Short mmCIF file of C-alpha atoms and ligand atoms in Angstrom, two decimals:
data_model
loop_
_atom_site.label_atom_id
_atom_site.label_comp_id
_atom_site.label_asym_id
_atom_site.label_seq_id
_atom_site.Cartn_x
_atom_site.Cartn_y
_atom_site.Cartn_z
CA MET U 165 0.07 -0.06 -0.01
CA ALA U 166 1.21 3.48 -0.81
CA ASP U 167 2.01 5.75 2.05
CA PRO U 168 0.86 9.25 1.02
CA ARG U 169 3.14 10.84 3.52
CA LEU U 170 6.31 8.88 2.08
CA THR U 171 5.06 10.05 -1.48
CA ALA U 172 4.89 13.61 -0.29
CA VAL U 173 8.36 13.46 1.18
CA ARG U 174 9.81 12.18 -2.17
CA ASN U 175 7.98 14.56 -4.23
CA VAL U 176 9.19 17.61 -2.14
CA LEU U 177 12.61 16.28 -2.15
CA ALA U 178 12.37 16.00 -6.07
CA VAL U 179 11.20 19.73 -6.04
CA LEU U 180 14.22 20.63 -3.89
CA ASP U 181 16.42 18.80 -6.52
CA GLY U 182 14.90 21.15 -9.19
CA ARG U 183 12.03 19.21 -10.68
CA SER U 184 8.50 20.83 -11.18
CA LEU U 185 5.70 19.32 -8.77
CA ASP U 186 3.23 19.08 -12.12
CA SER U 187 5.68 16.81 -13.74
CA ILE U 188 6.30 14.50 -10.69
CA LEU U 189 2.41 14.48 -9.95
CA ALA U 190 1.82 13.70 -13.59
CA ALA U 191 4.49 10.71 -13.52
CA ALA U 192 2.47 8.98 -10.33
CA PRO U 193 1.35 5.40 -11.14
CA ASP U 194 -2.50 5.04 -12.01
CA SER U 195 -2.56 2.33 -9.46
CA VAL U 196 -2.71 4.76 -6.59
CA ASP U 197 -5.86 4.90 -4.75
CA ASP U 198 -7.63 8.35 -5.46
CA ARG U 199 -7.76 9.27 -1.61
CA ASP U 200 -4.16 8.43 -1.23
CA ARG U 201 -3.30 10.46 -4.26
CA ALA U 202 -5.24 13.45 -3.24
CA LEU U 203 -3.64 13.33 0.31
CA SER U 204 -0.14 13.23 -1.20
CA ALA U 205 -0.99 15.89 -3.52
CA GLU U 206 -2.23 18.09 -0.89
CA LEU U 207 0.78 17.56 1.46
CA SER U 208 3.26 18.17 -1.50
CA PHE U 209 1.43 21.34 -2.53
CA GLY U 210 1.19 22.54 0.93
CA VAL U 211 4.86 21.83 2.07
CA CYS U 212 6.16 23.77 -1.07
CA ARG U 213 3.57 26.63 -0.55
CA TRP U 214 4.86 27.03 3.22
CA HIS U 215 8.25 25.46 3.15
CA ARG U 216 10.09 28.62 4.30
CA ARG U 217 7.75 28.99 7.49
CA LEU U 218 7.85 25.36 8.14
CA ASP U 219 11.37 24.93 7.81
CA ALA U 220 11.89 28.00 10.26
CA LEU U 221 9.69 26.32 12.77
CA VAL U 222 11.16 22.96 12.45
CA SER U 223 14.75 23.97 12.45
CA SER U 224 14.35 25.96 15.53
CA LEU U 225 13.31 22.73 17.20
CA LEU U 226 16.41 20.67 16.17
CA ARG U 227 19.52 20.70 18.42
CA LYS U 228 21.43 20.22 15.19
CA PRO U 229 20.44 20.04 11.62
CA PHE U 230 20.13 16.75 9.83
CA GLY U 231 23.06 15.80 7.33
CA ASN U 232 22.69 15.45 3.64
CA LYS U 233 21.74 11.80 3.86
CA ASP U 234 18.71 12.29 6.32
CA ARG U 235 17.36 15.27 4.21
CA ASP U 236 14.24 12.78 4.03
CA LEU U 237 13.84 13.15 7.62
CA HIS U 238 14.02 16.79 7.58
CA VAL U 239 11.25 16.95 4.88
CA LEU U 240 9.07 14.49 6.78
CA LEU U 241 9.21 16.79 9.77
CA LEU U 242 7.94 19.71 7.17
CA VAL U 243 5.12 17.21 6.21
CA GLY U 244 4.13 16.54 9.77
CA ALA U 245 4.21 20.38 10.79
CA TYR U 246 2.23 21.02 7.74
CA GLN U 247 -0.47 18.51 8.85
CA LEU U 248 -0.50 19.84 12.50
CA LEU U 249 -0.69 23.66 11.28
CA TYR U 250 -2.52 23.65 8.18
CA SER U 251 -4.59 20.56 7.60
CA ARG U 252 -7.79 18.97 8.86
CA VAL U 253 -5.94 15.67 9.80
CA PRO U 254 -6.47 15.32 13.56
CA PRO U 255 -3.33 15.98 15.44
CA HIS U 256 -3.13 12.43 16.83
CA ALA U 257 -3.21 11.11 13.41
CA ALA U 258 -0.77 13.53 11.95
CA LEU U 259 1.68 12.58 14.84
CA SER U 260 1.24 8.81 14.51
CA THR U 261 1.26 8.52 10.89
CA THR U 262 4.41 10.72 10.40
CA VAL U 263 6.16 8.68 13.12
CA GLU U 264 5.26 5.45 11.19
CA THR U 265 6.54 7.01 7.97
CA SER U 266 10.05 7.56 9.61
CA ARG U 267 9.99 3.83 10.05
CA ARG U 268 8.99 3.24 6.31
CA LEU U 269 12.05 5.61 5.32
CA GLY U 270 14.02 2.88 7.15
CA LYS U 271 14.92 5.14 9.73
CA SER U 272 13.38 3.77 12.94
CA TRP U 273 16.18 5.22 14.92
CA ALA U 274 14.59 8.71 14.29
CA SER U 275 11.02 8.00 15.31
CA LYS U 276 11.47 9.14 18.89
CA LEU U 277 13.03 12.46 17.45
CA VAL U 278 10.08 12.81 15.06
CA ASN U 279 7.56 12.30 17.76
CA GLY U 280 9.31 14.60 20.25
CA VAL U 281 9.72 17.53 17.51
CA LEU U 282 6.16 17.20 16.44
CA ARG U 283 4.63 17.05 19.93
CA ARG U 284 6.55 20.26 20.94
CA LEU U 285 5.47 21.91 17.84
CA GLN U 286 2.00 20.95 18.74
CA ARG U 287 2.50 22.19 22.26
CA GLU U 288 4.33 25.45 21.71
CA HIS U 289 3.30 26.59 18.08
CA GLU U 290 1.66 29.61 19.09
CA ALA U 291 4.67 31.38 20.59
CA MET U 292 6.72 29.67 18.02
CA GLU U 293 4.71 31.13 15.12
CA ALA U 294 4.90 34.57 16.74
CA ARG U 295 8.72 34.30 17.00
CA VAL U 296 9.53 33.17 13.12
CA ASP U 297 6.73 35.54 11.75
CA LYS U 298 8.90 38.44 12.83
CA SER U 299 10.42 38.06 9.48
CA PRO U 300 8.08 39.01 6.84
CA GLU U 301 9.83 36.67 4.30
CA VAL U 302 9.24 33.71 6.61
CA ARG U 303 5.62 35.00 7.35
CA PHE U 304 4.89 35.00 3.60
CA ALA U 305 7.17 32.04 3.00
CA GLN U 306 9.07 33.59 0.10
CA PRO U 307 12.87 33.49 -0.64
CA ASP U 308 14.49 36.98 0.05
CA TRP U 309 14.92 37.94 -3.40
CA LEU U 310 11.41 37.43 -4.41
CA TYR U 311 10.05 39.13 -1.32
CA ARG U 312 11.93 42.18 -2.07
CA ALA U 313 11.18 42.29 -5.58
CA VAL U 314 7.37 42.17 -4.92
CA CYS U 315 7.88 44.85 -2.47
CA ALA U 316 9.85 47.09 -4.74
CA ASP U 317 7.57 46.59 -7.64
CA TRP U 318 4.15 46.92 -5.86
CA PRO U 319 4.80 48.68 -2.65
CA GLU U 320 1.29 49.47 -2.02
CA GLN U 321 -0.17 46.28 -3.00
CA SER U 322 2.56 43.84 -1.79
CA ALA U 323 0.94 42.89 1.56
CA ALA U 324 -2.26 41.89 -0.21
CA VAL U 325 -0.42 40.13 -3.07
CA LEU U 326 1.92 38.19 -0.83
CA ALA U 327 -0.94 37.19 1.45
CA ALA U 328 -2.93 36.02 -1.58
CA LEU U 329 -0.08 33.96 -3.01
CA GLN U 330 -0.27 31.71 0.24
CA MET U 331 -4.03 30.95 -0.49
CA ARG U 332 -5.34 27.95 -2.31
CA PRO U 333 -7.07 29.50 -5.51
CA PRO U 334 -10.47 28.51 -6.71
CA MET U 335 -10.80 26.20 -9.71
CA THR U 336 -11.87 28.63 -12.46
CA LEU U 337 -13.69 27.87 -15.71
CA ARG U 338 -13.91 29.42 -18.97
CA VAL U 339 -17.37 29.02 -20.75
CA ASP U 340 -17.29 28.98 -24.51
CA LEU U 341 -19.90 31.81 -25.02
CA ASN U 342 -20.52 30.74 -28.60
CA GLN U 343 -22.02 27.46 -27.31
CA THR U 344 -23.72 28.58 -24.00
CA GLY U 345 -24.39 31.58 -21.84
CA ARG U 346 -22.48 31.62 -18.46
CA ALA U 347 -25.96 31.68 -16.49
CA ASP U 348 -27.07 28.57 -18.42
CA TYR U 349 -23.79 26.78 -17.67
CA LEU U 350 -24.05 27.83 -14.05
CA GLY U 351 -27.53 26.08 -14.13
CA ARG U 352 -26.11 22.92 -15.65
CA LEU U 353 -23.44 22.86 -12.90
CA SER U 354 -25.98 23.17 -10.16
CA ASP U 355 -28.00 20.24 -11.85
CA ALA U 356 -24.87 18.18 -11.74
CA GLY U 357 -24.49 19.10 -7.96
CA ILE U 358 -21.54 21.15 -8.59
CA GLY U 359 -21.48 24.61 -6.66
CA SER U 360 -20.38 27.42 -8.59
CA ARG U 361 -20.66 31.33 -8.89
CA PRO U 362 -19.98 33.81 -11.64
CA HIS U 363 -16.32 35.66 -11.53
CA ALA U 364 -16.78 39.12 -10.18
CA THR U 365 -15.08 40.83 -13.14
CA VAL U 366 -14.42 38.54 -16.05
CA ASP U 367 -17.37 37.92 -18.19
CA MET U 368 -16.64 34.21 -19.39
CA ALA U 369 -15.26 32.96 -15.96
CA LEU U 370 -16.83 31.24 -13.16
CA GLU U 371 -15.44 29.60 -10.10
CA LEU U 372 -16.21 26.22 -8.34
CA ASP U 373 -16.94 26.11 -4.55
CA ALA U 374 -14.57 23.02 -4.77
CA PRO U 375 -12.41 21.46 -7.13
CA VAL U 376 -13.73 18.33 -9.27
CA SER U 377 -12.29 16.12 -11.86
CA VAL U 378 -12.67 17.81 -15.26
CA HIS U 379 -14.48 14.92 -16.80
CA SER U 380 -17.59 15.47 -14.28
CA LEU U 381 -17.94 18.76 -15.83
CA PRO U 382 -20.96 18.94 -18.23
CA GLY U 383 -19.58 19.27 -21.79
CA PHE U 384 -16.00 19.47 -20.91
CA ASP U 385 -15.17 16.54 -23.13
CA SER U 386 -16.48 18.53 -26.22
CA GLY U 387 -14.78 21.72 -25.17
CA LEU U 388 -17.97 23.50 -23.92
CA VAL U 389 -15.96 24.50 -20.91
CA SER U 390 -12.14 24.67 -20.19
CA VAL U 391 -10.14 25.13 -17.00
CA GLN U 392 -8.33 28.48 -17.22
CA ASP U 393 -7.57 31.34 -14.61
CA ALA U 394 -9.95 34.30 -15.04
CA GLY U 395 -6.81 36.49 -15.84
CA ALA U 396 -5.78 34.41 -18.53
CA GLN U 397 -9.23 34.78 -20.20
CA LEU U 398 -8.47 38.45 -20.92
CA ALA U 399 -6.02 37.58 -23.70
CA GLY U 400 -8.71 36.87 -26.03
CA ASP U 401 -10.64 40.14 -25.37
CA TYR U 402 -7.30 42.05 -25.75
CA LEU U 403 -6.32 40.54 -29.10
CA ASP U 404 -9.45 42.50 -30.18
CA LEU U 405 -10.01 39.59 -32.95
CA ARG U 406 -12.10 39.98 -36.17
CA PRO U 407 -13.49 37.36 -38.56
CA GLY U 408 -10.90 36.06 -41.03
CA GLN U 409 -7.71 37.25 -39.26
CA ARG U 410 -4.43 35.46 -39.46
CA VAL U 411 -3.32 34.66 -35.86
CA LEU U 412 0.08 33.70 -34.37
CA ASP U 413 0.17 32.15 -31.13
CA ALA U 414 3.98 32.31 -30.62
CA CYS U 415 4.36 30.56 -27.35
CA ALA U 416 1.08 28.42 -27.49
CA ALA U 417 1.51 25.07 -25.23
CA PRO U 418 -0.44 23.81 -23.56
CA GLY U 419 -2.95 25.75 -25.61
CA GLY U 420 -5.51 27.41 -23.14
CA LYS U 421 -5.33 30.63 -25.13
CA THR U 422 -5.20 28.95 -28.57
CA LEU U 423 -8.29 27.23 -27.92
CA ASP U 424 -9.91 30.31 -26.55
CA ILE U 425 -8.83 32.30 -29.52
CA LEU U 426 -10.35 29.79 -31.78
CA GLN U 427 -13.68 29.52 -29.99
CA ARG U 428 -14.22 33.21 -30.13
CA ALA U 429 -14.13 33.13 -33.80
CA PRO U 430 -13.64 29.68 -35.61
CA ASP U 431 -12.94 30.95 -38.96
CA LEU U 432 -9.60 32.46 -37.81
CA LYS U 433 -6.48 30.99 -39.36
CA VAL U 434 -4.25 30.22 -36.35
CA THR U 435 -0.54 29.26 -36.29
CA ALA U 436 0.41 27.95 -32.96
CA VAL U 437 4.20 27.62 -32.21
CA ASP U 438 6.11 26.27 -29.19
CA LEU U 439 9.65 25.59 -28.78
CA ASP U 440 8.80 22.40 -26.86
CA ALA U 441 7.37 19.64 -29.24
CA GLU U 442 6.17 17.53 -26.34
CA ARG U 443 4.16 20.41 -25.04
CA LEU U 444 2.89 21.21 -28.44
CA ARG U 445 1.13 17.85 -28.22
CA LYS U 446 -1.11 19.13 -25.60
CA VAL U 447 -2.07 22.14 -27.83
CA ALA U 448 -3.22 19.28 -30.10
CA GLU U 449 -5.29 17.35 -27.63
CA ASN U 450 -6.97 20.69 -26.38
CA LEU U 451 -8.08 21.57 -29.70
CA GLN U 452 -9.22 18.17 -30.75
CA ARG U 453 -11.61 18.27 -27.77
CA ALA U 454 -13.35 21.03 -29.09
CA GLY U 455 -12.99 19.70 -32.71
CA LEU U 456 -11.14 22.72 -33.73
CA THR U 457 -7.89 23.18 -35.77
CA ALA U 458 -4.77 25.30 -36.05
CA GLU U 459 -1.29 24.91 -37.69
CA LEU U 460 1.02 23.62 -35.19
CA GLU U 461 4.75 24.05 -35.50
CA ALA U 462 7.53 23.05 -32.90
CA ALA U 463 10.07 26.14 -33.52
CA ASP U 464 11.89 28.88 -31.79
CA ALA U 465 9.67 31.98 -31.79
CA ALA U 466 12.91 34.05 -31.27
CA ASP U 467 14.06 33.09 -34.82
CA SER U 468 11.76 33.84 -37.55
CA GLN U 469 13.77 31.40 -39.77
CA SER U 470 13.31 28.65 -37.79
CA GLY U 471 10.07 27.35 -39.57
CA ALA U 472 7.21 27.98 -42.09
CA TRP U 473 5.42 30.07 -39.44
CA GLY U 474 8.15 32.94 -39.95
CA ALA U 475 7.51 33.21 -43.69
CA GLN U 476 4.21 34.90 -43.37
CA ILE U 477 2.74 37.95 -41.70
CA TYR U 478 -0.09 37.81 -39.20
CA ASP U 479 -3.02 40.39 -38.07
CA ARG U 480 -2.71 39.27 -34.64
CA ILE U 481 0.15 37.98 -32.77
CA LEU U 482 -0.01 36.62 -29.21
CA VAL U 483 3.43 36.44 -27.30
CA ASP U 484 2.28 34.57 -24.13
CA ALA U 485 6.09 34.50 -23.00
CA PRO U 486 8.37 32.18 -21.03
CA CYS U 487 8.67 33.92 -17.73
CA SER U 488 9.26 33.65 -13.90
CA ALA U 489 5.89 32.40 -13.29
CA THR U 490 5.77 34.28 -10.14
CA GLY U 491 2.12 35.51 -10.96
CA VAL U 492 0.97 31.83 -10.69
CA MET U 493 2.37 30.80 -7.26
CA ARG U 494 -0.89 30.19 -5.89
CA ARG U 495 -1.61 27.19 -8.46
CA HIS U 496 2.20 26.36 -8.68
CA PRO U 497 3.58 26.85 -5.10
CA ASP U 498 6.83 25.20 -6.04
CA ILE U 499 7.74 28.12 -8.11
CA ARG U 500 9.19 29.77 -4.81
CA LEU U 501 11.61 26.87 -4.45
CA LEU U 502 12.40 26.43 -8.08
CA ARG U 503 12.99 30.01 -9.20
CA ARG U 504 16.31 32.05 -8.51
CA ALA U 505 17.14 35.66 -8.89
CA SER U 506 19.69 34.83 -11.30
CA ASP U 507 17.09 33.41 -13.81
CA ILE U 508 15.31 36.70 -14.40
CA PRO U 509 17.99 38.29 -16.40
CA ASP U 510 17.99 35.28 -19.02
CA LEU U 511 14.14 35.32 -19.04
CA VAL U 512 14.26 38.96 -19.92
CA ARG U 513 16.69 38.33 -22.82
CA ARG U 514 14.68 35.62 -24.18
CA GLN U 515 11.43 37.47 -23.98
CA ALA U 516 13.04 40.45 -25.74
CA ALA U 517 14.27 38.23 -28.46
CA ILE U 518 10.73 36.62 -29.01
CA LEU U 519 9.01 40.09 -29.23
CA ASP U 520 11.62 41.28 -31.76
CA ALA U 521 11.23 38.33 -33.96
CA CYS U 522 7.32 38.33 -33.72
CA TRP U 523 7.27 42.00 -34.35
CA SER U 524 8.73 41.74 -37.54
CA LEU U 525 5.81 39.52 -38.83
CA LEU U 526 3.12 41.88 -37.84
CA ALA U 527 0.86 43.13 -40.60
CA PRO U 528 0.21 46.93 -40.95
CA GLY U 529 -2.69 47.83 -38.74
CA GLY U 530 -1.96 44.71 -36.80
CA ARG U 531 -1.80 43.99 -32.92
CA LEU U 532 0.76 42.16 -30.75
CA LEU U 533 -0.36 41.28 -27.40
CA TYR U 534 2.56 40.64 -24.93
CA VAL U 535 1.62 38.57 -22.01
CA THR U 536 3.25 37.19 -18.89
CA CYS U 537 2.37 35.41 -15.81
CA SER U 538 4.99 37.44 -13.86
CA LEU U 539 4.59 40.07 -11.10
CA LEU U 540 8.10 41.60 -11.77
CA ALA U 541 8.53 44.75 -13.64
CA ALA U 542 11.70 43.75 -15.01
CA GLU U 543 9.75 41.22 -17.33
CA ASN U 544 6.61 43.57 -17.75
CA GLN U 545 6.60 47.21 -17.92
CA ARG U 546 10.43 47.57 -18.19
CA GLN U 547 10.34 45.03 -20.93
CA VAL U 548 7.81 46.80 -22.78
CA ASP U 549 9.58 50.05 -22.23
CA SER U 550 12.76 48.71 -23.75
CA PHE U 551 10.89 47.31 -26.75
CA LEU U 552 9.40 50.77 -27.46
CA ASP U 553 12.89 52.26 -27.28
CA ARG U 554 14.15 49.58 -29.66
CA HIS U 555 11.35 50.10 -32.16
CA ALA U 556 10.38 53.66 -33.16
CA ASN U 557 7.65 52.28 -35.43
CA ALA U 558 5.84 50.73 -32.39
CA GLU U 559 3.33 52.24 -30.03
CA ALA U 560 1.41 50.81 -27.16
CA VAL U 561 -2.57 50.58 -27.33
CA GLU U 562 -4.32 51.69 -24.17
CA LEU U 563 -5.92 48.46 -22.48
CA PRO U 564 -8.88 48.68 -20.12
CA ASN U 565 -7.46 48.66 -16.50
CA ARG U 566 -10.57 46.95 -14.89
CA PRO U 567 -9.78 44.50 -13.77
CA GLY U 568 -6.01 45.36 -13.15
CA THR U 569 -3.90 48.18 -12.51
CA ARG U 570 -2.17 50.47 -15.03
CA SER U 571 1.44 49.60 -15.14
CA GLY U 572 3.62 51.46 -17.54
CA ARG U 573 2.36 50.89 -21.01
CA GLY U 574 0.37 47.99 -19.87
CA VAL U 575 -1.98 46.52 -17.19
CA GLN U 576 -0.99 44.28 -14.27
CA LEU U 577 -3.56 41.81 -12.63
CA LEU U 578 -2.63 41.16 -9.05
CA PRO U 579 -3.63 38.13 -6.78
CA GLY U 580 -5.36 39.55 -3.87
CA ILE U 581 -6.55 42.72 -5.84
CA ASP U 582 -8.26 41.43 -8.85
CA GLU U 583 -9.24 37.78 -7.70
CA THR U 584 -7.09 36.46 -10.49
CA ASP U 585 -3.58 35.01 -10.88
CA GLY U 586 -0.83 37.82 -11.54
CA PHE U 587 -0.68 38.64 -15.26
CA PHE U 588 0.76 41.35 -17.33
CA TYR U 589 -0.75 42.67 -20.51
CA ALA U 590 0.62 45.10 -23.08
CA ALA U 591 -0.89 45.50 -26.72
CA LEU U 592 1.47 46.81 -29.22
CA GLN U 593 0.83 48.24 -32.77
CA PRO U 594 2.53 49.88 -35.72
CA ARG U 595 2.49 53.60 -35.44
CA ALA U 596 -0.02 55.01 -38.17
CA GLU U 597 2.73 57.07 -39.75
CA TYR U 598 4.83 53.76 -40.42
CA VAL U 599 1.76 51.86 -41.76
C1 SAM X 905 3.51 30.80 -20.38
S1 SAM X 905 3.66 29.29 -21.31
C2 SAM X 905 2.36 29.52 -22.57
C3 SAM X 905 0.95 29.36 -22.15
C4 SAM X 905 -0.01 28.93 -23.42
N1 SAM X 905 -0.05 30.25 -23.96
C5 SAM X 905 -1.40 28.74 -22.66
O1 SAM X 905 -2.11 29.80 -22.54
O2 SAM X 905 -1.70 27.61 -22.38
C6 SAM X 905 5.01 29.72 -22.24
C7 SAM X 905 5.38 28.72 -23.24
O3 SAM X 905 6.50 29.21 -24.22
C8 SAM X 905 7.40 28.15 -24.67
N2 SAM X 905 8.45 28.84 -25.13
C9 SAM X 905 9.68 29.09 -24.38
N3 SAM X 905 10.84 29.58 -25.15
C10 SAM X 905 10.11 29.75 -26.41
C11 SAM X 905 10.70 30.02 -27.75
N4 SAM X 905 11.74 30.51 -27.71
N5 SAM X 905 9.91 29.90 -28.85
C12 SAM X 905 8.64 29.30 -28.70
N6 SAM X 905 8.11 28.69 -27.50
C13 SAM X 905 8.85 29.13 -26.34
C14 SAM X 905 7.31 27.24 -23.37
O4 SAM X 905 7.64 25.91 -24.05
C15 SAM X 905 5.92 27.28 -22.92
O5 SAM X 905 5.03 26.34 -23.47
#
């Protein structure tokens, strides 16, 4: 029988070694019982989300840190502490099962230590939490560099944003409005026993009261509804699509926005490019679900010579660029453990190269929409400012800033302020005198 706590320990260790939690969970064997799978996923996500704070609490209870070969015991204590502080697992069960897992790790010698540390945490957690929370980086469980960057870029909003990044987001859906109205779909969900509500600010979006399997969503298998954060659903609006246009989706995988674009106007001619051929297959699957098609090409969007996609011009171009993903830490809490400050300059260079290559393919009178799921000014407003400095023939188009906050020449959506993940949008067009 699989032990969900043991699985969580292995998952968190793999994240600490640089693997993404999504890829680890996707590789889990099908034979695992659904309840065990759900519990190990909750523990893995939770420990990543609160890693820095749990680490501060547990470390303060250890007389000396574990050596490298016992890193698994340290992570097991984080899993135990997560259950005591953040889960609905009854404390006695959290304690006994975590101690049992130390035996399953083949480290029975540590079971008394595991028991002692967790019992003391259970007894003294209030005073201990107050002590570690004096450091805001620990309280918000963020690495120093990321905490400082969010505070520097969003001085007024940072407290709300950092607090929101610690929350579990609702499962959010996009309804294909060509097939059904949002109110009708809310009714269909209610008939299926699934509680939901309309999103406060985004027209096509609705939020579920609790996550469900996608296959239990009425019409999911035929593309009536898709899982997509409300903030991501604005790309289709901001592209200002018109019938018959030729559209380039330059960083398309897994295809959430490609499908959204095609569902808005099925007679568009869409080319979807992604560097990662494996991920591009997901775009094909997403479109197939809704019976829609696009030209798919695995290529480098920073090099317009890299394929047939670069030999034509487009009325609309979406650059949903590779980025730090700091805006989606609610859904991907492992980002705070995987990302390094030193990743940002390279990402900024790659984004600029993709923007430059795609700009050269924009038709006169066209529009390029630059999108990131980042909170960082370097990838967002400063990226767009330097683009405009490099391209005298380009200008920014004003986008509505509800939802969102005007930010340089674009609009920033912020978790905790906009009830969405963090996204940046800027629309660029050729200046009239150059057309
Ligand atoms: C933010 S994700 C795109 C999400 C997608 N637009 C959606 O809505 O589902 C960024 C994508 O850019 C791709 N990518 C990274 N570098 C690229 C490049 N040089 N050319 C094309 N795609 C690239 C990554 O493989 C990744 O799939």
